Short mmCIF file of C-alpha atoms in Angstrom, two decimals:
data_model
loop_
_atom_site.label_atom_id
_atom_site.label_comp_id
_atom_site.label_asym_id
_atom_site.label_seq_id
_atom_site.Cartn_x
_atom_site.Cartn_y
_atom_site.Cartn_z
CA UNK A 1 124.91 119.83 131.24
CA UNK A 2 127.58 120.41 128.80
CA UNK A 3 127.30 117.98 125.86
CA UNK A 4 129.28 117.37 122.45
CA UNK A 5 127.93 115.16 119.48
CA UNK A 6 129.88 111.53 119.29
CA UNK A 7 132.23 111.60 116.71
CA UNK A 8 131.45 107.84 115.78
CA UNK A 9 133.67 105.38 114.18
CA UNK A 10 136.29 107.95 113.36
CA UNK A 11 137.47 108.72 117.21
CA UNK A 12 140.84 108.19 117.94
CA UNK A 13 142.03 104.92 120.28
CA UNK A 14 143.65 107.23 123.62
CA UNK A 15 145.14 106.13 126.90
CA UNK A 16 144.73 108.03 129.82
CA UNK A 17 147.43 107.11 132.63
CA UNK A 18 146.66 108.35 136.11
CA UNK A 19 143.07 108.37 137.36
CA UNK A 20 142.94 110.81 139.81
CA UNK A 21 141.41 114.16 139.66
CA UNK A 22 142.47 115.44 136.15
CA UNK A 23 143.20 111.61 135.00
CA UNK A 24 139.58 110.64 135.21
CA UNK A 25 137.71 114.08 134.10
CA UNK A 26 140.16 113.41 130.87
CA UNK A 27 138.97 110.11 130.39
CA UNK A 28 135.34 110.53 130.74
CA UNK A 29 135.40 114.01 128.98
CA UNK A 30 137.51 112.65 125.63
CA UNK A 31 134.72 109.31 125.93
CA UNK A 32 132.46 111.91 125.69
CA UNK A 33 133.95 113.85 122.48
CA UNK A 34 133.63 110.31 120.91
CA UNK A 35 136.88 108.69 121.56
CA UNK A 36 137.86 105.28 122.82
CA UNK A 37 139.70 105.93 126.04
CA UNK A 38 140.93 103.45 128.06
CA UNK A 39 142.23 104.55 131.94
CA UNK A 40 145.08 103.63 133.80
CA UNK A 41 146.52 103.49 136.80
CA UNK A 42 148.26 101.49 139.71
CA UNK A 43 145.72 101.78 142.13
CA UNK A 44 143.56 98.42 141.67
CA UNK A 45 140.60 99.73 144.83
CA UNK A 46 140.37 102.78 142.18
CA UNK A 47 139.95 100.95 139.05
CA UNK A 48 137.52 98.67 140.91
CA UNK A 49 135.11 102.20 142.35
CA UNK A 50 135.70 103.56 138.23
CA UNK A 51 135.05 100.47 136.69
CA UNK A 52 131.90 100.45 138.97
CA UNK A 53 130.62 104.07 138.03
CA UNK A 54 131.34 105.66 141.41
CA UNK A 55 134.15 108.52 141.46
CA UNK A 56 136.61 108.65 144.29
CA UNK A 57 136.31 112.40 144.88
CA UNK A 58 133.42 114.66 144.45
CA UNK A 59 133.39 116.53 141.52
CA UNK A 60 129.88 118.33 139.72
CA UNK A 61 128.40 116.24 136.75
CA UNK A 62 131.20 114.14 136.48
CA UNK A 63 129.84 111.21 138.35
CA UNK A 64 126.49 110.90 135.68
CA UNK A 65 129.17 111.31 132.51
CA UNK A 66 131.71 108.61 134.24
CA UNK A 67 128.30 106.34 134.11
CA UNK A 68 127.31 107.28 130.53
CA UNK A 69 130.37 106.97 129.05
CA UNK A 70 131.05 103.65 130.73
CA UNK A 71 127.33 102.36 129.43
CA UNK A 72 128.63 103.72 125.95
CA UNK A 73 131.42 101.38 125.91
CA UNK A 74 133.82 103.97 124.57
CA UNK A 75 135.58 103.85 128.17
CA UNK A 76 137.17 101.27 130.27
CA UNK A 77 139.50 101.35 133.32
CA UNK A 78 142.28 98.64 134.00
CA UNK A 79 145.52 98.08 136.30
CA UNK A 80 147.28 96.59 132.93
CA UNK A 81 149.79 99.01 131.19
CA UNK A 82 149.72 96.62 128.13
CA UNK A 83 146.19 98.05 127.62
CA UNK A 84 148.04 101.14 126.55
CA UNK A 85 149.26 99.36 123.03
CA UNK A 86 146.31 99.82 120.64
CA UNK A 87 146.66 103.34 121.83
CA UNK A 88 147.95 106.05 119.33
CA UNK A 89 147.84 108.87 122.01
CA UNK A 90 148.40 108.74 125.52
CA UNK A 91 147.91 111.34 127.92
CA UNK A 92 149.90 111.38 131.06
CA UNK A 93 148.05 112.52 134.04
CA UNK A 94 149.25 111.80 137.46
CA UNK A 95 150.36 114.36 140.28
CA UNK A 96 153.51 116.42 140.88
CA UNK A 97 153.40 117.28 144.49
CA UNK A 98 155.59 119.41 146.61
CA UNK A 99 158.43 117.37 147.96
CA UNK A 100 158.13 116.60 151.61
CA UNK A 101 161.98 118.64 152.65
CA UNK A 102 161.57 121.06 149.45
CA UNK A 103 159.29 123.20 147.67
CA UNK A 104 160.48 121.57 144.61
CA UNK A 105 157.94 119.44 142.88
CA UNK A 106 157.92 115.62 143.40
CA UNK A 107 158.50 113.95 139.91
CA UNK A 108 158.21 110.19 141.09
CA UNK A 109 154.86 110.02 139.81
CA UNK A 110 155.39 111.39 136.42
CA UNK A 111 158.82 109.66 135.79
CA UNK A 112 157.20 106.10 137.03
CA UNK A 113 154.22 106.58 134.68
CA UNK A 114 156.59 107.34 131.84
CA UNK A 115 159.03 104.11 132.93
CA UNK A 116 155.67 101.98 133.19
CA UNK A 117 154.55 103.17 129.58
CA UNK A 118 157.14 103.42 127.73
CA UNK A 119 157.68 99.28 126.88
CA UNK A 120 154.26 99.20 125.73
CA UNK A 121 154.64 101.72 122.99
CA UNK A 122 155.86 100.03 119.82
CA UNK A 123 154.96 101.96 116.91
CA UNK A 124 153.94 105.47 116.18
CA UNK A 125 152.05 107.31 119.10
CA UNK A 126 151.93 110.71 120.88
CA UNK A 127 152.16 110.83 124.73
CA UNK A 128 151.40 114.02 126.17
CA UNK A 129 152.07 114.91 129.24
CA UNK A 130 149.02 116.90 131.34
CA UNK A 131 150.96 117.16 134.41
CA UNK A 132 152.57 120.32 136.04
CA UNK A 133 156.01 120.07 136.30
CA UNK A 134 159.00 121.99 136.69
CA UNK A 135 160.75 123.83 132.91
CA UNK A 136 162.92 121.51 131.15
CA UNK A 137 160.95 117.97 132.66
CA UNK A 138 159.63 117.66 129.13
CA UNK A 139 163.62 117.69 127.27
CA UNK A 140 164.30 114.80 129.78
CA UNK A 141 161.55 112.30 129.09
CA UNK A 142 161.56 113.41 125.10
CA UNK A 143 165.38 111.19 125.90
CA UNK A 144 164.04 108.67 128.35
CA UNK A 145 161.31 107.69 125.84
CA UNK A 146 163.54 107.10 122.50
CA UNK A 147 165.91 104.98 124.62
CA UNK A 148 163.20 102.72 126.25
CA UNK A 149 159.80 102.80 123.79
CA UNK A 150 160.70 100.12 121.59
CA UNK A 151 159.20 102.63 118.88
CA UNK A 152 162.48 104.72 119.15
CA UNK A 153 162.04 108.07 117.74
CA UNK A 154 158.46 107.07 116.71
CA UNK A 155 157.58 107.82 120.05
CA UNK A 156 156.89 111.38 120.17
CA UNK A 157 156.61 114.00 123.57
CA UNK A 158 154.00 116.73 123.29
CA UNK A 159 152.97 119.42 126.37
CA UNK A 160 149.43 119.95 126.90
CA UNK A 161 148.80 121.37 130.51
CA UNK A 162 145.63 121.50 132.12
CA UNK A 163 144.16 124.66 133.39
CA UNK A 164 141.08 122.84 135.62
CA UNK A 165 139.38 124.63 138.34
CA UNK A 166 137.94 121.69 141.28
CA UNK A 167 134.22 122.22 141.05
CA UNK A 168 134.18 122.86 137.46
CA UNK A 169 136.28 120.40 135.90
CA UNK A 170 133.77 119.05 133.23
CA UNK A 171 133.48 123.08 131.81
CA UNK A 172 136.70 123.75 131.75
CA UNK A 173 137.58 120.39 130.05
CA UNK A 174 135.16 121.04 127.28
CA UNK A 175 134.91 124.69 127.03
CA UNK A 176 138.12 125.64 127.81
CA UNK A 177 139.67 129.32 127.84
CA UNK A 178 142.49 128.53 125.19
CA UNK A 179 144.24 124.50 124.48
CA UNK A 180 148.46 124.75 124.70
CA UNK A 181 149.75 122.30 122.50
CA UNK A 182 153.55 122.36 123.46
CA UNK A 183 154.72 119.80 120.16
CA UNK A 184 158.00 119.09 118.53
CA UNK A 185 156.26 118.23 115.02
CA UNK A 186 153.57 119.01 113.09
CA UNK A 187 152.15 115.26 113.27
CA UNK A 188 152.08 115.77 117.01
CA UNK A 189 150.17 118.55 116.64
CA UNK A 190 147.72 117.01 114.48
CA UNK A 191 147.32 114.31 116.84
CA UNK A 192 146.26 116.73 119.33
CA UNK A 193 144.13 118.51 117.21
CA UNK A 194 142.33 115.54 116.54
CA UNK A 195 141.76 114.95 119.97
CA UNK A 196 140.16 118.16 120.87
CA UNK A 197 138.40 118.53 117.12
CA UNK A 198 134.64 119.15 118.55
CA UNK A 199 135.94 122.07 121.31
CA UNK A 200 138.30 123.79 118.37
CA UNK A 201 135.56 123.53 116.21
CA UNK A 202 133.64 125.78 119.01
CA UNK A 203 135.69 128.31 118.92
CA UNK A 204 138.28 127.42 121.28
CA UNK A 205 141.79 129.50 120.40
CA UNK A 206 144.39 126.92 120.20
CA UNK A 207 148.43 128.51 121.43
CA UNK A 208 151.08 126.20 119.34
CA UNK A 209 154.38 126.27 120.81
CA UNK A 210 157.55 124.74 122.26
CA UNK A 211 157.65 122.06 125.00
CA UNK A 212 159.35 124.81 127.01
CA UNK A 213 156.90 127.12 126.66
CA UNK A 214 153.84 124.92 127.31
CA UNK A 215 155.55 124.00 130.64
CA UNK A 216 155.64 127.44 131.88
CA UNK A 217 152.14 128.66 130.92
CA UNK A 218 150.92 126.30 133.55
CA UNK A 219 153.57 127.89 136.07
CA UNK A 220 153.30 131.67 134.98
CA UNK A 221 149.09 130.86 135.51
CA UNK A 222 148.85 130.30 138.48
CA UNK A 223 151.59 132.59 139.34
CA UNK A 224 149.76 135.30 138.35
CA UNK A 225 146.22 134.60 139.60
CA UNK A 226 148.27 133.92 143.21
CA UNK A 227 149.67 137.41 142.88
CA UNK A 228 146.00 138.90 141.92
CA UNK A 229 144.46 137.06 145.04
CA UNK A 230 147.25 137.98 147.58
CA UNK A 231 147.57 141.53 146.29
CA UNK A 232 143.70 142.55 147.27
CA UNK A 233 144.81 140.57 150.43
CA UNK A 234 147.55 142.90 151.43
CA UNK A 235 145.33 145.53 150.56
CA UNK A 236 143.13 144.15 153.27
CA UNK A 237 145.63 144.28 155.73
CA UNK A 238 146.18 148.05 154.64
CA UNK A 239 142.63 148.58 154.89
CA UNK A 240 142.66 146.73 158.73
CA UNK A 241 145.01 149.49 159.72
CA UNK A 242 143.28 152.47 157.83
CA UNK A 243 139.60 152.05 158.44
CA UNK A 244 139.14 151.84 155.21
CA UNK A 245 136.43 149.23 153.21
CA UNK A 246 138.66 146.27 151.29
CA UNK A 247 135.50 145.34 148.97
CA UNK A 248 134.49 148.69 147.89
CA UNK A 249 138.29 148.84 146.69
CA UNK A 250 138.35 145.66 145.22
CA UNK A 251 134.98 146.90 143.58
CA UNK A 252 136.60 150.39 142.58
CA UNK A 253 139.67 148.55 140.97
CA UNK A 254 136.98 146.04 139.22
CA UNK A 255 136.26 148.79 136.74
CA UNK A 256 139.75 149.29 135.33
CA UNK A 257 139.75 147.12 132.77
CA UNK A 258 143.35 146.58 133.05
CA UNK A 259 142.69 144.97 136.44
CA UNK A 260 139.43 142.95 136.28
CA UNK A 261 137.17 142.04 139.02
CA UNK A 262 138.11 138.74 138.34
CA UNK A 263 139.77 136.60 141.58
CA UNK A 264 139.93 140.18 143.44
CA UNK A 265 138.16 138.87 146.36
CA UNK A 266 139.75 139.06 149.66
CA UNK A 267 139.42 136.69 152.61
CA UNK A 268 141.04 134.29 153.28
CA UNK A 269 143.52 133.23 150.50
CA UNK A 270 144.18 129.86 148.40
CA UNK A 271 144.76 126.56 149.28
CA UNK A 272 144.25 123.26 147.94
CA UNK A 273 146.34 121.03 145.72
CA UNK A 274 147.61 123.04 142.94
CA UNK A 275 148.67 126.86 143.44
CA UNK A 276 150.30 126.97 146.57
CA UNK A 277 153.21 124.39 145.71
CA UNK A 278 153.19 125.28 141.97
CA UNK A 279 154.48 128.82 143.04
CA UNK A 280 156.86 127.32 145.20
CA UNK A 281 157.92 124.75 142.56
CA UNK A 282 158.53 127.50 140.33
CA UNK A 283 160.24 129.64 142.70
CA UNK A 284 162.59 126.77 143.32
CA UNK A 285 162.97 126.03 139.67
CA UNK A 286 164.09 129.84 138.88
CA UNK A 287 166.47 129.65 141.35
CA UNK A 288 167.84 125.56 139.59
CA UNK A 289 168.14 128.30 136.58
CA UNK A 290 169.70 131.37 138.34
CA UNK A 291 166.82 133.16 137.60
CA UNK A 292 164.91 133.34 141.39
CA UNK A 293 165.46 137.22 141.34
CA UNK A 294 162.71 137.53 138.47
CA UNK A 295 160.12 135.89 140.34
CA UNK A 296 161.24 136.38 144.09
CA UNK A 297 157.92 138.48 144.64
CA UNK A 298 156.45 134.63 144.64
CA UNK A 299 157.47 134.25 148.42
CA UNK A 300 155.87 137.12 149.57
CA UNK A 301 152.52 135.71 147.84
CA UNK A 302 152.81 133.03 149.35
CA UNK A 303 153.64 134.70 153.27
CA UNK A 304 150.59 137.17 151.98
CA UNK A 305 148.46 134.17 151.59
CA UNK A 306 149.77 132.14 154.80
CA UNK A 307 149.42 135.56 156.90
CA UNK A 308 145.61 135.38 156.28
CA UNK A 309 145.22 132.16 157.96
CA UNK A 310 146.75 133.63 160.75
CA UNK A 311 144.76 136.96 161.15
CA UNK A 312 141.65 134.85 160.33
CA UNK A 313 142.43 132.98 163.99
CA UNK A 314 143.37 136.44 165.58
CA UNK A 315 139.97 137.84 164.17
CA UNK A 316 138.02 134.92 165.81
CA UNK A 317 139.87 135.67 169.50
CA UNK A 318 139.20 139.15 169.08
CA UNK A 319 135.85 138.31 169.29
CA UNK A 320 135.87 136.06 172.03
CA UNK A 321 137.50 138.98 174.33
CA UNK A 322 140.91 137.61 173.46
CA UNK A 323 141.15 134.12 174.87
CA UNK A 324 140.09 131.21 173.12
CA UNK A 325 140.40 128.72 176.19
CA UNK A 326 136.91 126.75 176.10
CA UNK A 327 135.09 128.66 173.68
CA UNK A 328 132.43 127.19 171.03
CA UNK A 329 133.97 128.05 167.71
CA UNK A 330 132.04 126.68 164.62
CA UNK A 331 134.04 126.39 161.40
CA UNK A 332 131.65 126.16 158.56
CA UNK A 333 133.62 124.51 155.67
CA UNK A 334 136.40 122.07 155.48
CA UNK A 335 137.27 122.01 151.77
CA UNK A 336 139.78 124.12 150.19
CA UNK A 337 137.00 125.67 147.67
CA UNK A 338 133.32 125.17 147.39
CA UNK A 339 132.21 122.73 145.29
CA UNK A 340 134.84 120.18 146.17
CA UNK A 341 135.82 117.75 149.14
CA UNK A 342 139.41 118.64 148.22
CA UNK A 343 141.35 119.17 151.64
CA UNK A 344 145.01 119.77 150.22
CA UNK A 345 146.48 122.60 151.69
CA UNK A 346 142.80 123.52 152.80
CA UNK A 347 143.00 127.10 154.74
CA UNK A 348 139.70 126.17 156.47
CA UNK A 349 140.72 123.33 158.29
CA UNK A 350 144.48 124.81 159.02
CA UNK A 351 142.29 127.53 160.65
CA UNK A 352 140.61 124.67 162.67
CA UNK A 353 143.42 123.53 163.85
CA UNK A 354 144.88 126.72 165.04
CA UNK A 355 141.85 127.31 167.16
CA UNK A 356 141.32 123.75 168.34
CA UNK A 357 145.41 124.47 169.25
CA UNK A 358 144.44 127.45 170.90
CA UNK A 359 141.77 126.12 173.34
CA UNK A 360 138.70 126.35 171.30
CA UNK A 361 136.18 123.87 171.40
CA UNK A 362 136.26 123.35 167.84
CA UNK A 363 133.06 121.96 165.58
CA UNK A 364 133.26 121.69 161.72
CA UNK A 365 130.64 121.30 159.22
CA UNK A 366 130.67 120.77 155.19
CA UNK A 367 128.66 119.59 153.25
CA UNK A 368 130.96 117.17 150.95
CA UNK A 369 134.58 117.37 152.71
CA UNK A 370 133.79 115.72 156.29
CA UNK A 371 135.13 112.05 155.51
CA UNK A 372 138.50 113.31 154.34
CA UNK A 373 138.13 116.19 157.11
CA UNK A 374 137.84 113.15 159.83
CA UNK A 375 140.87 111.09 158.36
CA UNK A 376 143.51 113.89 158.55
CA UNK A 377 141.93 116.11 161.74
CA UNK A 378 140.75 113.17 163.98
CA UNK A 379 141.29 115.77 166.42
CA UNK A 380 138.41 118.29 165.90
CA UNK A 381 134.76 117.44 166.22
CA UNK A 382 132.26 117.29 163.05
CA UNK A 383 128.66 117.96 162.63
CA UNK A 384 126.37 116.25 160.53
CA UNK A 385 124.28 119.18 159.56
CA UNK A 386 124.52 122.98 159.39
CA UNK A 387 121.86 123.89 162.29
CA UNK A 388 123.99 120.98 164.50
CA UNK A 389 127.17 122.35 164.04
CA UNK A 390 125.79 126.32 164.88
CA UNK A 391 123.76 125.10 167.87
CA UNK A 392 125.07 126.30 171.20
CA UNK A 393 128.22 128.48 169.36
CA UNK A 394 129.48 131.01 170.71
CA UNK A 395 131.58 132.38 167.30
CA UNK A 396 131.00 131.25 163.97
CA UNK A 397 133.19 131.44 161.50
CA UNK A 398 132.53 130.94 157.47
CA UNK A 399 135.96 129.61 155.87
CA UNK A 400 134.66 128.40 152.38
CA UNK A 401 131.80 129.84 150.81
CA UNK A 402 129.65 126.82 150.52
CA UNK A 403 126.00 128.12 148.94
CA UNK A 404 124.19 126.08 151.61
CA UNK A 405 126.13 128.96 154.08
CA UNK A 406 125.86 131.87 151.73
CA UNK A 407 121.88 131.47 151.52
CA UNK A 408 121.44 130.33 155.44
CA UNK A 409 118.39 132.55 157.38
CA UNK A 410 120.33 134.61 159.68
CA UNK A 411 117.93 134.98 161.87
CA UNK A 412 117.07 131.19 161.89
CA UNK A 413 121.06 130.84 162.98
CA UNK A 414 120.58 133.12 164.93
CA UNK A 415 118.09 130.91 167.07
CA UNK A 416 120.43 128.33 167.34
CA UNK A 417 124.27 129.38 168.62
CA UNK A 418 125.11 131.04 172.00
CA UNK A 419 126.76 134.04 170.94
CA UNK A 420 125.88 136.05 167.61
CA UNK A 421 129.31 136.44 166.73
CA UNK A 422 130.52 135.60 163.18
CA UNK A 423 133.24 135.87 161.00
CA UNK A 424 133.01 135.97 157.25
CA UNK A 425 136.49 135.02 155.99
CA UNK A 426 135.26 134.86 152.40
CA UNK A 427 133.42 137.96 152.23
CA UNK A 428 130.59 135.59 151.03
CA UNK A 429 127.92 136.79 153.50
CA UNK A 430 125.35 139.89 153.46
CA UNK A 431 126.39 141.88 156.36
CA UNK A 432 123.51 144.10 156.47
CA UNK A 433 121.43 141.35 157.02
CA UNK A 434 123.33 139.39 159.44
CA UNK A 435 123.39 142.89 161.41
CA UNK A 436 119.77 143.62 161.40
CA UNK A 437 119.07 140.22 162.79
CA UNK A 438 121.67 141.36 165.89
CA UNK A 439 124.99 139.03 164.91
CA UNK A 440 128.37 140.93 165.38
CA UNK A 441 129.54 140.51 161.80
CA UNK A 442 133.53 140.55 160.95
CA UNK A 443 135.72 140.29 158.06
CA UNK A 444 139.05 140.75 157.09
CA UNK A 445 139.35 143.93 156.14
CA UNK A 446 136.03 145.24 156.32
CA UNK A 447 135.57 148.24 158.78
CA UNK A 448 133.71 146.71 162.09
CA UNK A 449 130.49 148.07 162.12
CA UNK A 450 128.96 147.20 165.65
CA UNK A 451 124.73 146.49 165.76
CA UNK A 452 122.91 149.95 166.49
CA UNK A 453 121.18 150.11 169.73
CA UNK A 454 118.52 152.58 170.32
CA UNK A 455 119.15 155.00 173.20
CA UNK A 456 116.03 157.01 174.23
CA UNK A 457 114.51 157.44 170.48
CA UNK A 458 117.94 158.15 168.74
CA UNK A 459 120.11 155.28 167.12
CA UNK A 460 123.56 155.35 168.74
CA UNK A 461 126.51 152.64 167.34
CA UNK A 462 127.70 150.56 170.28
CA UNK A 463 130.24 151.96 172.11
CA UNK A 464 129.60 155.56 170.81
CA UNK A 465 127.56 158.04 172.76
CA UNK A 466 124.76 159.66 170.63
CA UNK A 467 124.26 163.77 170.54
CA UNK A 468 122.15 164.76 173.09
CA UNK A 469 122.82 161.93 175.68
#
């Protein structure tokens, strides 16, 4: 457990509008650095389930701080935008997704929030915004404030994107990588500082800069950790046509230090709420600026990163002698990442779909995602447990790397499904061992390496005849 002294009577009053996924790790997280935070947001069934102690999504630790803080009385949750006033900064946190005919970025949320705030604050404050959005967003609600904040010009704009990962949201709140501070001022600055005093004080490197700036860091982030993941991904697909082994190249390239091993991991690609329409919303913004030939690579990432999904179905027919029609096809995870019940954009159950599409008999099983899983696939069947959803399979297929899956008995599995056929789309499983307990083991872009057999004393590979015979 991560954990920060109180800083007592001298924490700031903060407001913390939008209490979804980044909304409410802010709140709790700045409650827990020893500031008064109130949260706020539209949504009175989500106030109520905060207000209660119970988190609408799953997220690690989070649910024990929302309780402590609460118990502390340093945080409270309420419908009421007036709540905002005896608030001197006021962090904006509500979503930006893609828009449902574009791959622009949806800036209802953000420009409500800002419309619902704004006649609340009357005298000197700081909102900063914590949402991604689209270069230049910032210049435009800088205006709309001064014109409708009855504090004028008091009412200052500052950038301060998040750079969360699902599953590890309390971390990266408190022990970030770097803080952005995209201010106009140096008071705004200040304010921020004061905010985040206990994590700068450990050591945290804090990057002062424009409002222009601190929106694209966000963008150009997760631009180029999608380029990192889809490159060793197209390597993959060069490796499916070669022969050649796409994790001992990822493993070779680890070691060049101007690479990293870091998010070189193939399988099969990103999904979830974030990274997949943030490149596209910055692809489409580059273009607004006559600028989309600078990062026109972004589309390919993001066909890389589709194309896996794909393959990942192809993979699974392969092994069930090329037609799916009727067969048992277990999908272990439903989430977009481990660690999460996150479904946005989730590659998992896309796969899922495919197959159930196809003529598979489709059964899915995780451990945190299936009530969100049920509301948007009614289609598909669900498991309550692990050793239900393998039983009587006749292909299994891991599609996010869950630890219950990674540290399952492969021979205890193996007991259970029809067919010892599995695909590893995350690269997540030991091989060897699923081998030596007889499962045909696959993975994008891993050679296929069929069980040994012995023939008359001498260990032949399936389908090869040894010397001798």
């Amino acid at each position: 457990m991560l954990n920060f002294p109180s800083r007592g009577p001298d924490g700031l009053s903060l407001s913390v509008i939008g209490t979804g996924y980044l909304g409410t790790t802010q709140a709790v997280c700045m409650a827990l650095l020893g500031h008064r935070v109130v949260g706020i947001d539209v949504d009175d069934a989500k106030i109520r389930l905060l207000s209660s102690g119970q988190l609408p999504f799953f997220e690690p630790e989070l649910d024990e701080l929302l309780r402590r803080m609460l118990d502390s009385g340093r945080l409270t949750f309420t419908s009421d935008f007036s709540a905002a006033r005896s608030a001197s900064v006021h962090f904006v946190c509500v979503g930006t997704p893609q828009m449902p005919d574009s791959p622009a970025a949806d800036l209802r949320f953000v420009n409500a929030a800002f419309a619902r705030l704004a006649p609340h604050l009357d005298r000197h404050c700081l909102v900063a915004g914590k949402s991604t959005v689209p270069i230049g967003t910032a210049e435009g609600l800088t205006t709309f404030l001064q014109l409708n904040a009855p504090a004028g010009t008091l009412a200052e704009l500052a950038w301060n994107p998040e750079f969360l990962r699902e599953g590890h949201a309390v971390e990266d709140t408190l022990r970030p990588d770097r803080l952005v501070f995209g201010v106009a001022s140096g008071w705004a600055r200040d304010r921020l500082a004061a905010c985040y005093a206990p994590i700068i004080a450990d050591g945290t490197p804090v990057v002062e800069t424009d409002l222009a700036t601190a929106e694209l860091v966000k963008a150009a982030a997760n631009s180029f950790l999608a380029t990192k993941i889809s490159y060793i991904n197209a390597m993959a697909e060069i490796c499916e046509a070669t022969g050649a082994d796409v994790n001992q190249l990822a493993t070779a390239l680890s070691y060049d230090n101007r690479i990293g091993g870091r998010f070189l991991k193939p399988g099969l690609g990103f999904g979830g709420g974030c990274l997949p329409k943030d490149i596209r919303a910055f692809t489409h913004r580059a273009r607004e600026l006559g600028v989309g030939q600078a990062v026109g690579f972004l589309q390919e990432v993001d066909a890389i990163n589709q194309r896996r999904r794909q393959r990942t179905v192809d993979l699974i027919t392969e092994m069930a002698c090329g037609d799916l029609t009727g067969v048992h096809v277990t999908v272990l995870g439903a989430a977009f990442k481990p660690d999460s019940d996150d479904i946005r954009d989730a590659p998992a159950l896309d796969v899922a779909r495919m197959l159930h599409q196809a003529g598979a008999k489709v059964t899915v099983y995780d451990p945190k995602a299936m009530a969100n899983a049920r509301r948007s696939y009614p289609d598909l069947a669900y498991a309550e447990t692990l050793e239900a959803a393998v039983t009587g399979a006749e292909v299994v297929a891991l599609l996010t790397e869950w630890d219950i899956f990674r540290q399952a008995d492969p021979a205890a599995l193996g007991a259970l499904v029809q067919l010892r056929n599995i695909v590893d789309g995350r690269h997540a499983l030991d091989a060897d061992a699923y081998r030596a307990a007889g499962w045909d083991y696959r993975a994008l872009g891993a050679p296929n390496k069929l069980p040994a057999r012995v023939v008359q004393g001498s260990v032949a590979v399936e389908g090869q005849v040894p010397q001798g015979v």
